[in-house]
Amino acid sequence: MLSRRHFLGASLATTAYAAGSFVPVWAQNAPNFGTPTLPSPGFRRMKVGDVEVIALNDGITRRPLGEEFVKNAPLAEVRAMLASQGLPTDYIDVPYTPFLVVAGARKILIDTGLGEFGGATTGKLLDSLRAAGLQAADIDTVLISHYHGDHINGIRNKAGEWMFPKAKVMVPAAEHAFWMDDARMAAAPAGMKGAFENVRRTFATMPADTLVQFAADAEVAPGIKSVAAYGHTPGHTLFELTSSGQKFFYVADLTNVPALFARNPDWAVTFDMDAEAARKVRRDVFQRITASNAMLGGFHFPFPAFGRMAVSGNGYAFQPAA
């Protein structure tokens, strides 16, 4: 069981996930930094062996950069890192990008975005899917990396309707056990209870023949293996796709803004529930990916959200696909 320290460390990350809304604390009185420009079209295709992987942008949130965002580095140092890459230093753009694997007749969606529960510049997944020539009813499988709201809120709308009516929803067993535990919910700080309620809103009434829990490092679909990467959340999971000798790693929230947390893998974003475990797994996975020169995609990476990772100083630099 996570300690109270871990609960408190996670409360900033999850205060926003009330059962019926996604209104971050930092947004309540935030200065106006303008509106982020969304990619158009909101999808990008790539081939991995014999299958197609499609990045589907769900939108972008612009948030002020404060002391709380990087928990273990001075704000001046964080701003200097952004400035060195020609990025703004007073705000952060956080994209949301699920991925779709098209393998023959199979259409496997990885994470679901914010759905109807985010701001005006989010909830674009279904638009991006339609732009790519597909419909929600085409999806036969939904893979979930972890239970933060920006990954699960797209499963059902505010009316409670299932957005992917023909899909099995596959979830990490460790993640499901944590968030569905009544004792943990009762022990959580007040600011985190909304996250537990949001998980119950999403999953508690899901039909038993729809919800499928998988074990760590299990094959979840032909050619797709789950990879335990606990730390960001207790059951945070990545997915490794292999086809005809080629690989693609979906790294979910292994790192939030890569310009910060890939370049400095030991920095801890406010959303990591167990920062020490997250740092260790971040370095281990990036080392593995760079050694193999495999393609990777990240949920919060700048669009098209896939490319390669290269060693850079004490960390790694994301190189987006052209």
PDB file of C-alpha atoms in Angstrom:
ATOM      1  CA  MET A   1       0.000   0.000   0.000  1.00  0.00           C
ATOM      2  CA  LEU A   2       1.286   3.449  -0.824  1.00  0.00           C
ATOM      3  CA  SER A   3       2.247   5.595   2.138  1.00  0.00           C
ATOM      4  CA  ARG A   4       0.472   8.812   3.077  1.00  0.00           C
ATOM      5  CA  ARG A   5       3.510  10.658   1.696  1.00  0.00           C
ATOM      6  CA  HIS A   6       2.800   9.161  -1.728  1.00  0.00           C
ATOM      7  CA  PHE A   7      -0.887  10.040  -1.400  1.00  0.00           C
ATOM      8  CA  LEU A   8      -0.027  13.639  -0.582  1.00  0.00           C
ATOM      9  CA  GLY A   9       2.462  13.782  -3.418  1.00  0.00           C
ATOM     10  CA  ALA A  10      -0.241  12.659  -5.798  1.00  0.00           C
ATOM     11  CA  SER A  11      -2.969  15.013  -4.625  1.00  0.00           C
ATOM     12  CA  LEU A  12      -1.889  17.881  -6.872  1.00  0.00           C
ATOM     13  CA  ALA A  13      -2.059  15.541  -9.823  1.00  0.00           C
ATOM     14  CA  THR A  14      -5.515  14.287  -9.097  1.00  0.00           C
ATOM     15  CA  THR A  15      -7.446  17.116  -7.473  1.00  0.00           C
ATOM     16  CA  ALA A  16      -8.737  17.939 -10.937  1.00  0.00           C
ATOM     17  CA  TYR A  17     -10.358  14.590 -11.497  1.00  0.00           C
ATOM     18  CA  ALA A  18     -13.727  15.232  -9.889  1.00  0.00           C
ATOM     19  CA  ALA A  19     -16.413  12.771 -10.888  1.00  0.00           C
ATOM     20  CA  GLY A  20     -18.043  15.085 -13.389  1.00  0.00           C
ATOM     21  CA  SER A  21     -15.383  17.575 -14.393  1.00  0.00           C
ATOM     22  CA  PHE A  22     -11.749  18.173 -15.183  1.00  0.00           C
ATOM     23  CA  VAL A  23     -11.013  21.644 -13.835  1.00  0.00           C
ATOM     24  CA  PRO A  24      -7.423  21.826 -12.599  1.00  0.00           C
ATOM     25  CA  VAL A  25      -6.710  23.830  -9.468  1.00  0.00           C
ATOM     26  CA  TRP A  26      -4.068  25.839 -11.303  1.00  0.00           C
ATOM     27  CA  ALA A  27      -6.631  26.915 -13.941  1.00  0.00           C
ATOM     28  CA  GLN A  28      -9.060  28.521 -11.517  1.00  0.00           C
ATOM     29  CA  ASN A  29      -7.203  31.841 -11.341  1.00  0.00           C
ATOM     30  CA  ALA A  30      -4.600  31.354 -14.042  1.00  0.00           C
ATOM     31  CA  PRO A  31      -3.329  34.259 -16.154  1.00  0.00           C
ATOM     32  CA  ASN A  32      -4.269  34.227 -19.819  1.00  0.00           C
ATOM     33  CA  PHE A  33      -1.384  32.910 -21.882  1.00  0.00           C
ATOM     34  CA  GLY A  34      -3.448  32.542 -25.046  1.00  0.00           C
ATOM     35  CA  THR A  35      -4.818  29.425 -26.697  1.00  0.00           C
ATOM     36  CA  PRO A  36      -2.606  26.581 -27.942  1.00  0.00           C
ATOM     37  CA  THR A  37      -2.764  25.794 -31.653  1.00  0.00           C
ATOM     38  CA  LEU A  38      -4.091  22.293 -32.269  1.00  0.00           C
ATOM     39  CA  PRO A  39      -2.614  20.149 -35.055  1.00  0.00           C
ATOM     40  CA  SER A  40      -4.601  19.971 -38.257  1.00  0.00           C
ATOM     41  CA  PRO A  41      -5.271  17.295 -39.252  1.00  0.00           C
ATOM     42  CA  GLY A  42      -5.259  15.773 -35.792  1.00  0.00           C
ATOM     43  CA  PHE A  43      -3.833  12.430 -36.861  1.00  0.00           C
ATOM     44  CA  ARG A  44      -0.580  11.041 -38.260  1.00  0.00           C
ATOM     45  CA  ARG A  45       0.017   7.545 -39.648  1.00  0.00           C
ATOM     46  CA  MET A  46       3.126   5.391 -39.585  1.00  0.00           C
ATOM     47  CA  LYS A  47       3.961   1.821 -40.492  1.00  0.00           C
ATOM     48  CA  VAL A  48       5.505  -0.600 -38.027  1.00  0.00           C
ATOM     49  CA  GLY A  49       6.242  -3.809 -39.857  1.00  0.00           C
ATOM     50  CA  ASP A  50       2.940  -5.093 -41.194  1.00  0.00           C
ATOM     51  CA  VAL A  51       0.692  -2.920 -39.023  1.00  0.00           C
ATOM     52  CA  GLU A  52      -0.274   0.735 -39.017  1.00  0.00           C
ATOM     53  CA  VAL A  53      -0.054   2.975 -35.964  1.00  0.00           C
ATOM     54  CA  ILE A  54      -2.041   6.227 -35.947  1.00  0.00           C
ATOM     55  CA  ALA A  55      -1.415   9.084 -33.525  1.00  0.00           C
ATOM     56  CA  LEU A  56      -4.757  10.725 -32.648  1.00  0.00           C
ATOM     57  CA  ASN A  57      -4.518  14.117 -30.988  1.00  0.00           C
ATOM     58  CA  ASP A  58      -7.088  14.746 -28.245  1.00  0.00           C
ATOM     59  CA  GLY A  59      -6.066  18.366 -27.741  1.00  0.00           C
ATOM     60  CA  ILE A  60      -3.631  20.488 -25.767  1.00  0.00           C
ATOM     61  CA  THR A  61      -3.814  22.194 -22.375  1.00  0.00           C
ATOM     62  CA  ARG A  62      -1.809  25.345 -21.708  1.00  0.00           C
ATOM     63  CA  ARG A  63      -0.930  25.787 -18.033  1.00  0.00           C
ATOM     64  CA  PRO A  64       1.208  28.338 -16.213  1.00  0.00           C
ATOM     65  CA  LEU A  65       4.635  27.097 -15.193  1.00  0.00           C
ATOM     66  CA  GLY A  66       4.890  27.318 -11.415  1.00  0.00           C
ATOM     67  CA  GLU A  67       7.132  25.971  -8.679  1.00  0.00           C
ATOM     68  CA  GLU A  68       4.876  22.925  -8.260  1.00  0.00           C
ATOM     69  CA  PHE A  69       5.276  21.506 -11.768  1.00  0.00           C
ATOM     70  CA  VAL A  70       8.801  20.109 -11.271  1.00  0.00           C
ATOM     71  CA  LYS A  71       8.902  18.968  -7.676  1.00  0.00           C
ATOM     72  CA  ASN A  72      12.659  18.650  -7.192  1.00  0.00           C
ATOM     73  CA  ALA A  73      14.248  21.436  -9.264  1.00  0.00           C
ATOM     74  CA  PRO A  74      14.342  25.231  -8.833  1.00  0.00           C
ATOM     75  CA  LEU A  75      11.956  27.080 -11.138  1.00  0.00           C
ATOM     76  CA  ALA A  76      14.845  29.149 -12.539  1.00  0.00           C
ATOM     77  CA  GLU A  77      16.611  25.954 -13.599  1.00  0.00           C
ATOM     78  CA  VAL A  78      13.444  24.618 -15.212  1.00  0.00           C
ATOM     79  CA  ARG A  79      12.943  27.852 -17.137  1.00  0.00           C
ATOM     80  CA  ALA A  80      16.570  27.810 -18.264  1.00  0.00           C
ATOM     81  CA  MET A  81      16.110  24.315 -19.682  1.00  0.00           C
ATOM     82  CA  LEU A  82      13.050  25.436 -21.641  1.00  0.00           C
ATOM     83  CA  ALA A  83      14.796  28.578 -22.890  1.00  0.00           C
ATOM     84  CA  SER A  84      17.764  26.527 -24.106  1.00  0.00           C
ATOM     85  CA  GLN A  85      15.357  24.720 -26.441  1.00  0.00           C
ATOM     86  CA  GLY A  86      13.604  27.870 -27.669  1.00  0.00           C
ATOM     87  CA  LEU A  87      10.450  27.128 -25.660  1.00  0.00           C
ATOM     88  CA  PRO A  88       8.306  29.533 -23.609  1.00  0.00           C
ATOM     89  CA  THR A  89       9.322  29.859 -19.971  1.00  0.00           C
ATOM     90  CA  ASP A  90       6.135  31.109 -18.324  1.00  0.00           C
ATOM     91  CA  TYR A  91       3.750  28.364 -19.426  1.00  0.00           C
ATOM     92  CA  ILE A  92       3.714  24.716 -20.477  1.00  0.00           C
ATOM     93  CA  ASP A  93       1.722  23.153 -23.313  1.00  0.00           C
ATOM     94  CA  VAL A  94       0.625  19.619 -22.430  1.00  0.00           C
ATOM     95  CA  PRO A  95      -0.677  17.634 -25.432  1.00  0.00           C
ATOM     96  CA  TYR A  96      -2.835  14.510 -25.175  1.00  0.00           C
ATOM     97  CA  THR A  97      -2.351  11.840 -27.859  1.00  0.00           C
ATOM     98  CA  PRO A  98      -3.847   8.348 -27.777  1.00  0.00           C
ATOM     99  CA  PHE A  99      -2.640   5.864 -30.406  1.00  0.00           C
ATOM    100  CA  LEU A 100      -4.540   3.439 -32.619  1.00  0.00           C
ATOM    101  CA  VAL A 101      -3.061   0.157 -33.846  1.00  0.00           C
ATOM    102  CA  VAL A 102      -4.608  -1.162 -37.065  1.00  0.00           C
ATOM    103  CA  ALA A 103      -3.604  -4.799 -37.553  1.00  0.00           C
ATOM    104  CA  GLY A 104      -5.682  -6.472 -40.225  1.00  0.00           C
ATOM    105  CA  ALA A 105      -9.278  -6.335 -39.032  1.00  0.00           C
ATOM    106  CA  ARG A 106      -8.191  -5.419 -35.492  1.00  0.00           C
ATOM    107  CA  LYS A 107      -8.428  -1.794 -34.366  1.00  0.00           C
ATOM    108  CA  ILE A 108      -6.854  -1.304 -30.949  1.00  0.00           C
ATOM    109  CA  LEU A 109      -7.029   2.099 -29.251  1.00  0.00           C
ATOM    110  CA  ILE A 110      -4.455   2.888 -26.556  1.00  0.00           C
ATOM    111  CA  ASP A 111      -5.854   5.368 -23.997  1.00  0.00           C
ATOM    112  CA  THR A 112      -8.902   7.554 -24.605  1.00  0.00           C
ATOM    113  CA  GLY A 113      -8.179  11.192 -23.757  1.00  0.00           C
ATOM    114  CA  LEU A 114     -10.380  13.571 -21.793  1.00  0.00           C
ATOM    115  CA  GLY A 115     -13.674  13.080 -23.623  1.00  0.00           C
ATOM    116  CA  GLU A 116     -16.289  15.633 -22.531  1.00  0.00           C
ATOM    117  CA  PHE A 117     -14.529  16.350 -19.244  1.00  0.00           C
ATOM    118  CA  GLY A 118     -11.774  18.745 -20.328  1.00  0.00           C
ATOM    119  CA  GLY A 119     -11.546  22.313 -21.544  1.00  0.00           C
ATOM    120  CA  ALA A 120     -12.343  23.767 -24.948  1.00  0.00           C
ATOM    121  CA  THR A 121      -8.986  22.753 -26.431  1.00  0.00           C
ATOM    122  CA  THR A 122      -9.362  19.068 -25.462  1.00  0.00           C
ATOM    123  CA  GLY A 123     -11.753  16.207 -26.199  1.00  0.00           C
ATOM    124  CA  LYS A 124     -10.776  16.023 -29.876  1.00  0.00           C
ATOM    125  CA  LEU A 125     -10.086  12.280 -30.088  1.00  0.00           C
ATOM    126  CA  LEU A 126     -13.280  11.328 -31.925  1.00  0.00           C
ATOM    127  CA  ASP A 127     -12.787  14.214 -34.382  1.00  0.00           C
ATOM    128  CA  SER A 128      -9.240  13.016 -35.058  1.00  0.00           C
ATOM    129  CA  LEU A 129     -10.485   9.451 -35.461  1.00  0.00           C
ATOM    130  CA  ARG A 130     -13.105  10.550 -38.014  1.00  0.00           C
ATOM    131  CA  ALA A 131     -10.509  12.629 -39.861  1.00  0.00           C
ATOM    132  CA  ALA A 132      -8.476   9.421 -40.199  1.00  0.00           C
ATOM    133  CA  GLY A 133     -11.504   7.718 -41.784  1.00  0.00           C
ATOM    134  CA  LEU A 134     -12.632   5.710 -38.755  1.00  0.00           C
ATOM    135  CA  GLN A 135     -15.503   5.681 -36.257  1.00  0.00           C
ATOM    136  CA  ALA A 136     -15.723   4.884 -32.562  1.00  0.00           C
ATOM    137  CA  ALA A 137     -17.746   1.770 -33.415  1.00  0.00           C
ATOM    138  CA  ASP A 138     -14.763   0.442 -35.403  1.00  0.00           C
ATOM    139  CA  ILE A 139     -12.683   0.021 -32.232  1.00  0.00           C
ATOM    140  CA  ASP A 140     -12.643  -3.580 -30.964  1.00  0.00           C
ATOM    141  CA  THR A 141     -10.172  -3.137 -28.098  1.00  0.00           C
ATOM    142  CA  VAL A 142      -9.258  -0.279 -25.771  1.00  0.00           C
ATOM    143  CA  LEU A 143      -5.985  -0.626 -23.859  1.00  0.00           C
ATOM    144  CA  ILE A 144      -5.592   1.584 -20.791  1.00  0.00           C
ATOM    145  CA  SER A 145      -2.148   2.511 -19.480  1.00  0.00           C
ATOM    146  CA  HIS A 146      -3.305   3.918 -16.130  1.00  0.00           C
ATOM    147  CA  TYR A 147      -6.296   5.532 -14.458  1.00  0.00           C
ATOM    148  CA  HIS A 148      -5.558   9.265 -14.520  1.00  0.00           C
ATOM    149  CA  GLY A 149      -8.550  11.096 -15.975  1.00  0.00           C
ATOM    150  CA  ASP A 150      -6.885  12.258 -19.183  1.00  0.00           C
ATOM    151  CA  HIS A 151      -6.419   8.593 -20.117  1.00  0.00           C
ATOM    152  CA  ILE A 152      -9.805   7.156 -19.125  1.00  0.00           C
ATOM    153  CA  ASN A 153     -12.379   9.955 -19.352  1.00  0.00           C
ATOM    154  CA  GLY A 154     -12.999   9.328 -23.042  1.00  0.00           C
ATOM    155  CA  ILE A 155     -14.442   5.871 -22.308  1.00  0.00           C
ATOM    156  CA  ARG A 156     -17.903   7.256 -21.523  1.00  0.00           C
ATOM    157  CA  ASN A 157     -19.580  10.646 -21.850  1.00  0.00           C
ATOM    158  CA  LYS A 158     -21.273  12.799 -19.215  1.00  0.00           C
ATOM    159  CA  ALA A 159     -24.556  10.989 -19.863  1.00  0.00           C
ATOM    160  CA  GLY A 160     -22.795   7.721 -18.973  1.00  0.00           C
ATOM    161  CA  GLU A 161     -22.910   6.290 -22.503  1.00  0.00           C
ATOM    162  CA  TRP A 162     -20.054   4.049 -23.669  1.00  0.00           C
ATOM    163  CA  MET A 163     -18.129   5.795 -26.448  1.00  0.00           C
ATOM    164  CA  PHE A 164     -16.606   2.600 -27.890  1.00  0.00           C
ATOM    165  CA  PRO A 165     -19.634   0.295 -27.740  1.00  0.00           C
ATOM    166  CA  LYS A 166     -18.065  -2.727 -29.459  1.00  0.00           C
ATOM    167  CA  ALA A 167     -14.738  -2.678 -27.610  1.00  0.00           C
ATOM    168  CA  LYS A 168     -13.297  -4.790 -24.857  1.00  0.00           C
ATOM    169  CA  VAL A 169     -11.599  -2.496 -22.337  1.00  0.00           C
ATOM    170  CA  MET A 170      -8.329  -3.974 -21.090  1.00  0.00           C
ATOM    171  CA  VAL A 171      -6.763  -2.539 -17.931  1.00  0.00           C
ATOM    172  CA  PRO A 172      -3.679  -3.270 -15.796  1.00  0.00           C
ATOM    173  CA  ALA A 173      -4.747  -5.453 -12.862  1.00  0.00           C
ATOM    174  CA  ALA A 174      -2.427  -3.624 -10.444  1.00  0.00           C
ATOM    175  CA  GLU A 175      -3.864  -0.251 -11.425  1.00  0.00           C
ATOM    176  CA  HIS A 176      -7.450  -1.449 -11.148  1.00  0.00           C
ATOM    177  CA  ALA A 177      -6.835  -2.995  -7.738  1.00  0.00           C
ATOM    178  CA  PHE A 178      -5.393   0.241  -6.356  1.00  0.00           C
ATOM    179  CA  TRP A 179      -8.073   2.653  -7.525  1.00  0.00           C
ATOM    180  CA  MET A 180     -11.010   0.355  -6.810  1.00  0.00           C
ATOM    181  CA  ASP A 181      -9.890  -0.303  -3.239  1.00  0.00           C
ATOM    182  CA  ASP A 182     -12.398   1.240  -0.812  1.00  0.00           C
ATOM    183  CA  ALA A 183      -9.876   1.382   2.040  1.00  0.00           C
ATOM    184  CA  ARG A 184      -7.389   3.337  -0.062  1.00  0.00           C
ATOM    185  CA  MET A 185     -10.110   5.719  -1.147  1.00  0.00           C
ATOM    186  CA  ALA A 186     -11.127   6.295   2.473  1.00  0.00           C
ATOM    187  CA  ALA A 187      -7.502   6.944   3.480  1.00  0.00           C
ATOM    188  CA  ALA A 188      -6.768   9.329   0.607  1.00  0.00           C
ATOM    189  CA  PRO A 189      -6.482  13.099   1.172  1.00  0.00           C
ATOM    190  CA  ALA A 190      -9.600  15.086   0.332  1.00  0.00           C
ATOM    191  CA  GLY A 191      -7.951  16.505  -2.766  1.00  0.00           C
ATOM    192  CA  MET A 192      -7.429  13.020  -4.177  1.00  0.00           C
ATOM    193  CA  LYS A 193     -10.856  11.531  -3.555  1.00  0.00           C
ATOM    194  CA  GLY A 194     -12.168  12.963  -6.817  1.00  0.00           C
ATOM    195  CA  ALA A 195      -9.715  10.736  -8.699  1.00  0.00           C
ATOM    196  CA  PHE A 196     -11.092   7.640  -6.972  1.00  0.00           C
ATOM    197  CA  GLU A 197     -14.653   8.793  -7.710  1.00  0.00           C
ATOM    198  CA  ASN A 198     -13.764   9.352 -11.341  1.00  0.00           C
ATOM    199  CA  VAL A 199     -12.433   5.800 -11.653  1.00  0.00           C
ATOM    200  CA  ARG A 200     -15.673   4.466 -10.193  1.00  0.00           C
ATOM    201  CA  ARG A 201     -17.731   6.623 -12.543  1.00  0.00           C
ATOM    202  CA  THR A 202     -15.821   5.090 -15.429  1.00  0.00           C
ATOM    203  CA  PHE A 203     -15.471   1.443 -14.445  1.00  0.00           C
ATOM    204  CA  ALA A 204     -17.820   0.451 -11.594  1.00  0.00           C
ATOM    205  CA  THR A 205     -20.800  -0.308 -13.849  1.00  0.00           C
ATOM    206  CA  MET A 206     -18.826  -1.554 -16.844  1.00  0.00           C
ATOM    207  CA  PRO A 207     -20.236  -4.952 -17.906  1.00  0.00           C
ATOM    208  CA  ALA A 208     -18.184  -7.894 -16.717  1.00  0.00           C
ATOM    209  CA  ASP A 209     -17.778  -9.194 -20.262  1.00  0.00           C
ATOM    210  CA  THR A 210     -16.346  -5.827 -21.342  1.00  0.00           C
ATOM    211  CA  LEU A 211     -13.754  -5.149 -18.630  1.00  0.00           C
ATOM    212  CA  VAL A 212     -10.652  -7.344 -18.927  1.00  0.00           C
ATOM    213  CA  GLN A 213      -7.807  -7.108 -16.429  1.00  0.00           C
ATOM    214  CA  PHE A 214      -4.331  -8.155 -17.527  1.00  0.00           C
ATOM    215  CA  ALA A 215      -1.234  -9.084 -15.544  1.00  0.00           C
ATOM    216  CA  ALA A 216       2.093  -7.305 -15.730  1.00  0.00           C
ATOM    217  CA  ASP A 217       4.112  -8.042 -18.865  1.00  0.00           C
ATOM    218  CA  ALA A 218       1.294 -10.012 -20.478  1.00  0.00           C
ATOM    219  CA  GLU A 219       0.499 -10.229 -24.188  1.00  0.00           C
ATOM    220  CA  VAL A 220      -2.681  -8.157 -24.508  1.00  0.00           C
ATOM    221  CA  ALA A 221      -3.180  -8.627 -28.255  1.00  0.00           C
ATOM    222  CA  PRO A 222      -1.219 -10.419 -30.975  1.00  0.00           C
ATOM    223  CA  GLY A 223       2.144  -8.659 -31.179  1.00  0.00           C
ATOM    224  CA  ILE A 224       1.391  -6.263 -28.296  1.00  0.00           C
ATOM    225  CA  LYS A 225       2.933  -6.828 -24.864  1.00  0.00           C
ATOM    226  CA  SER A 226       2.241  -4.838 -21.716  1.00  0.00           C
ATOM    227  CA  VAL A 227       5.308  -3.526 -19.876  1.00  0.00           C
ATOM    228  CA  ALA A 228       5.025  -2.766 -16.152  1.00  0.00           C
ATOM    229  CA  ALA A 229       6.386   0.739 -15.478  1.00  0.00           C
ATOM    230  CA  TYR A 230       5.084   1.481 -12.005  1.00  0.00           C
ATOM    231  CA  GLY A 231       5.773   4.835 -10.376  1.00  0.00           C
ATOM    232  CA  HIS A 232       3.736   7.444 -12.163  1.00  0.00           C
ATOM    233  CA  THR A 233       0.810   5.477 -10.756  1.00  0.00           C
ATOM    234  CA  PRO A 234       0.828   2.132  -8.896  1.00  0.00           C
ATOM    235  CA  GLY A 235      -0.005   0.163 -12.047  1.00  0.00           C
ATOM    236  CA  HIS A 236       1.288   2.481 -14.802  1.00  0.00           C
ATOM    237  CA  THR A 237       1.839   0.348 -17.907  1.00  0.00           C
ATOM    238  CA  LEU A 238       3.532   0.802 -21.282  1.00  0.00           C
ATOM    239  CA  PHE A 239       2.902  -1.199 -24.450  1.00  0.00           C
ATOM    240  CA  GLU A 240       5.472  -2.747 -26.800  1.00  0.00           C
ATOM    241  CA  LEU A 241       4.355  -3.539 -30.345  1.00  0.00           C
ATOM    242  CA  THR A 242       6.386  -5.930 -32.512  1.00  0.00           C
ATOM    243  CA  SER A 243       5.674  -6.623 -36.181  1.00  0.00           C
ATOM    244  CA  SER A 244       8.002  -8.155 -38.780  1.00  0.00           C
ATOM    245  CA  GLY A 245      11.047  -7.406 -36.667  1.00  0.00           C
ATOM    246  CA  GLN A 246      10.134  -3.741 -36.067  1.00  0.00           C
ATOM    247  CA  LYS A 247       9.158  -2.288 -32.704  1.00  0.00           C
ATOM    248  CA  PHE A 248       7.087   0.582 -31.401  1.00  0.00           C
ATOM    249  CA  PHE A 249       6.916   1.531 -27.726  1.00  0.00           C
ATOM    250  CA  TYR A 250       3.953   3.455 -26.377  1.00  0.00           C
ATOM    251  CA  VAL A 251       5.433   5.063 -23.261  1.00  0.00           C
ATOM    252  CA  ALA A 252       2.217   6.630 -21.899  1.00  0.00           C
ATOM    253  CA  ASP A 253       3.240   8.986 -19.040  1.00  0.00           C
ATOM    254  CA  LEU A 254       6.766   7.682 -18.583  1.00  0.00           C
ATOM    255  CA  THR A 255       7.629  11.329 -19.045  1.00  0.00           C
ATOM    256  CA  ASN A 256       5.344  14.319 -19.163  1.00  0.00           C
ATOM    257  CA  VAL A 257       6.882  17.231 -21.127  1.00  0.00           C
ATOM    258  CA  PRO A 258       9.876  15.513 -22.779  1.00  0.00           C
ATOM    259  CA  ALA A 259      11.746  18.818 -23.096  1.00  0.00           C
ATOM    260  CA  LEU A 260      11.987  18.680 -19.298  1.00  0.00           C
ATOM    261  CA  PHE A 261      11.662  15.125 -18.039  1.00  0.00           C
ATOM    262  CA  ALA A 262      13.435  13.262 -20.837  1.00  0.00           C
ATOM    263  CA  ARG A 263      16.264  15.806 -20.840  1.00  0.00           C
ATOM    264  CA  ASN A 264      16.367  15.475 -17.036  1.00  0.00           C
ATOM    265  CA  PRO A 265      15.051  11.984 -16.213  1.00  0.00           C
ATOM    266  CA  ASP A 266      15.652  12.522 -12.490  1.00  0.00           C
ATOM    267  CA  TRP A 267      13.309  15.511 -12.342  1.00  0.00           C
ATOM    268  CA  ALA A 268       9.901  14.629 -10.920  1.00  0.00           C
ATOM    269  CA  VAL A 269       6.701  16.008 -12.410  1.00  0.00           C
ATOM    270  CA  THR A 270       3.963  16.852  -9.929  1.00  0.00           C
ATOM    271  CA  PHE A 271       1.801  14.041 -11.339  1.00  0.00           C
ATOM    272  CA  ASP A 272       4.169  11.179 -10.394  1.00  0.00           C
ATOM    273  CA  MET A 273       2.688   9.345  -7.408  1.00  0.00           C
ATOM    274  CA  ASP A 274       5.959   7.606  -6.513  1.00  0.00           C
ATOM    275  CA  ALA A 275       8.669   9.899  -7.837  1.00  0.00           C
ATOM    276  CA  GLU A 276      11.601   7.622  -6.995  1.00  0.00           C
ATOM    277  CA  ALA A 277      10.108   4.602  -8.759  1.00  0.00           C
ATOM    278  CA  ALA A 278       9.114   6.786 -11.714  1.00  0.00           C
ATOM    279  CA  ARG A 279      12.663   8.130 -12.085  1.00  0.00           C
ATOM    280  CA  LYS A 280      14.167   4.654 -12.057  1.00  0.00           C
ATOM    281  CA  VAL A 281      11.777   3.184 -14.607  1.00  0.00           C
ATOM    282  CA  ARG A 282      12.127   6.293 -16.804  1.00  0.00           C
ATOM    283  CA  ARG A 283      15.873   5.826 -17.094  1.00  0.00           C
ATOM    284  CA  ASP A 284      15.601   2.058 -17.577  1.00  0.00           C
ATOM    285  CA  VAL A 285      13.047   2.332 -20.387  1.00  0.00           C
ATOM    286  CA  PHE A 286      14.760   5.190 -22.216  1.00  0.00           C
ATOM    287  CA  GLN A 287      18.058   3.321 -22.060  1.00  0.00           C
ATOM    288  CA  ARG A 288      16.388   0.262 -23.565  1.00  0.00           C
ATOM    289  CA  ILE A 289      14.667   2.254 -26.310  1.00  0.00           C
ATOM    290  CA  THR A 290      17.747   4.239 -27.340  1.00  0.00           C
ATOM    291  CA  ALA A 291      19.877   1.085 -27.385  1.00  0.00           C
ATOM    292  CA  SER A 292      17.463  -0.496 -29.859  1.00  0.00           C
ATOM    293  CA  ASN A 293      16.802   2.726 -31.822  1.00  0.00           C
ATOM    294  CA  ALA A 294      13.115   1.789 -31.730  1.00  0.00           C
ATOM    295  CA  MET A 295      10.291   4.163 -32.565  1.00  0.00           C
ATOM    296  CA  LEU A 296       8.331   5.407 -29.574  1.00  0.00           C
ATOM    297  CA  GLY A 297       5.212   7.433 -28.907  1.00  0.00           C
ATOM    298  CA  GLY A 298       4.263   9.374 -25.802  1.00  0.00           C
ATOM    299  CA  PHE A 299       0.862  10.543 -24.648  1.00  0.00           C
ATOM    300  CA  HIS A 300       2.178  14.000 -23.724  1.00  0.00           C
ATOM    301  CA  PHE A 301       4.796  14.346 -26.473  1.00  0.00           C
ATOM    302  CA  PRO A 302       4.519  17.203 -29.001  1.00  0.00           C
ATOM    303  CA  PHE A 303       2.546  16.150 -32.062  1.00  0.00           C
ATOM    304  CA  PRO A 304       2.926  13.882 -34.001  1.00  0.00           C
ATOM    305  CA  ALA A 305       3.905  12.434 -30.607  1.00  0.00           C
ATOM    306  CA  PHE A 306       6.081   9.721 -32.106  1.00  0.00           C
ATOM    307  CA  GLY A 307       9.701   9.633 -33.180  1.00  0.00           C
ATOM    308  CA  ARG A 308      12.958   8.470 -31.639  1.00  0.00           C
ATOM    309  CA  MET A 309      14.849   9.176 -28.445  1.00  0.00           C
ATOM    310  CA  ALA A 310      18.562  10.020 -28.509  1.00  0.00           C
ATOM    311  CA  VAL A 311      21.065  10.306 -25.692  1.00  0.00           C
ATOM    312  CA  SER A 312      21.666  13.958 -24.781  1.00  0.00           C
ATOM    313  CA  GLY A 313      23.999  14.835 -21.906  1.00  0.00           C
ATOM    314  CA  ASN A 314      22.695  13.221 -18.737  1.00  0.00           C
ATOM    315  CA  GLY A 315      19.333  12.520 -20.344  1.00  0.00           C
ATOM    316  CA  TYR A 316      17.567  12.060 -23.642  1.00  0.00           C
ATOM    317  CA  ALA A 317      16.243  14.257 -26.430  1.00  0.00           C
ATOM    318  CA  PHE A 318      13.024  13.476 -28.276  1.00  0.00           C
ATOM    319  CA  GLN A 319      13.367  13.643 -32.067  1.00  0.00           C
ATOM    320  CA  PRO A 320       9.867  13.884 -33.585  1.00  0.00           C
ATOM    321  CA  ALA A 321       9.180  12.057 -36.817  1.00  0.00           C
ATOM    322  CA  ALA A 322       9.257  14.344 -39.840  1.00  0.00           C
TER     323      ALA A 322
END
